[in-house]
Amino acid sequence: MKEMDCVEVMVEKEEYAKDGVHKGMQGWICLDDNSHGTWLVNFPQYGEKDDIAEISVKEEDLRLLPRMDARVNEHIKEQFGD
């Protein structure tokens, strides 16, 4: 993985959920620096809305995507009432 890669969270974990990030959410890698097996990932919303979060996510909890769709994040966010 590298900076600007699109990724999806593959697991539901409390450490991500406390920041509003849930399984299936999509984001992009912010820095080209894998620190202790984690990547800094930004999880945007569609349009001009504030980002959901920018958090460190374990590489093993991510999968690469060919492209990202922030609308997916909004649907998941609604399901959790975040």
C-alpha positions as a printed NumPy array, in Angstrom:
array([[  0.   ,   0.   ,   0.   ],
       [  1.051,   3.577,  -0.536],
       [ -0.122,   7.162,  -0.125],
       [ -3.391,   7.938,  -1.951],
       [ -4.388,   4.267,  -2.291],
       [ -8.111,   3.663,  -1.809],
       [ -8.913,   1.138,   0.904],
       [-11.837,  -0.504,   2.688],
       [-12.037,  -1.553,   6.34 ],
       [-12.633,  -5.307,   6.431],
       [-13.437,  -5.755,  10.157],
       [-15.62 ,  -4.166,  12.818],
       [-13.46 ,  -3.124,  15.78 ],
       [-14.27 ,  -1.003,  18.811],
       [-11.048,   0.976,  18.385],
       [-12.274,   2.177,  14.962],
       [-15.97 ,   2.429,  15.88 ],
       [-15.252,   4.926,  18.681],
       [-14.157,   7.303,  15.899],
       [-17.202,   6.486,  13.735],
       [-15.398,   4.077,  11.38 ],
       [-17.123,   0.747,  10.71 ],
       [-16.63 ,  -2.365,   8.595],
       [-17.127,  -1.611,   4.898],
       [-16.192,   2.07 ,   5.095],
       [-13.873,   3.358,   2.414],
       [-11.029,   5.808,   2.659],
       [ -7.646,   6.771,   1.314],
       [ -4.155,   6.459,   2.755],
       [ -2.906,   9.902,   3.822],
       [  0.815,   9.296,   4.249],
       [  3.349,   7.086,   2.51 ],
       [  4.513,   5.847,   5.914],
       [  3.497,   2.521,   7.407],
       [  4.076,   3.065,  11.113],
       [  4.161,  -0.136,  13.199],
       [  1.899,  -1.95 ,  10.738],
       [ -0.709,   0.81 ,  10.558],
       [ -1.677,   3.394,   7.962],
       [ -3.198,   6.83 ,   8.521],
       [ -6.497,   6.659,   6.631],
       [ -8.987,   9.436,   5.889],
       [-12.667,   8.452,   5.737],
       [-14.574,  11.161,   3.842],
       [-18.247,  11.787,   3.284],
       [-19.726,  12.7  ,  -0.072],
       [-19.598,  16.317,  -1.248],
       [-18.673,  19.158,   1.069],
       [-19.507,  17.383,   4.341],
       [-16.903,  17.005,   7.085],
       [-14.797,  13.858,   7.045],
       [-15.92 ,  11.04 ,   9.321],
       [-12.426,  10.479,  10.713],
       [ -8.725,  10.312,  10.026],
       [ -7.323,   7.429,  12.044],
       [ -4.581,   4.809,  12.082],
       [ -5.791,   1.436,  10.803],
       [ -3.883,  -1.835,  10.898],
       [ -2.77 ,  -2.946,   7.45 ],
       [ -4.256,  -6.411,   8.045],
       [ -7.685,  -4.774,   8.53 ],
       [ -7.62 ,  -3.074,   5.119],
       [ -8.024,  -4.156,   1.536],
       [ -7.103,  -2.177,  -1.557],
       [ -9.872,  -0.831,  -3.784],
       [ -9.581,   0.311,  -7.41 ],
       [-11.536,   3.452,  -6.447],
       [-13.464,   4.818,  -3.524],
       [-17.116,   5.855,  -3.182],
       [-17.717,   8.073,  -0.139],
       [-21.479,   7.531,  -0.44 ],
       [-20.881,   4.022,   0.959],
       [-19.571,   5.654,   4.146],
       [-22.71 ,   7.718,   4.562],
       [-24.964,   4.647,   4.245],
       [-22.931,   2.752,   6.838],
       [-22.847,   5.792,   9.133],
       [-26.658,   5.982,   9.014],
       [-26.961,   2.307,  10.02 ],
       [-24.946,   2.938,  13.165],
       [-26.646,   6.24 ,  13.971],
       [-23.292,   8.035,  14.14 ]])
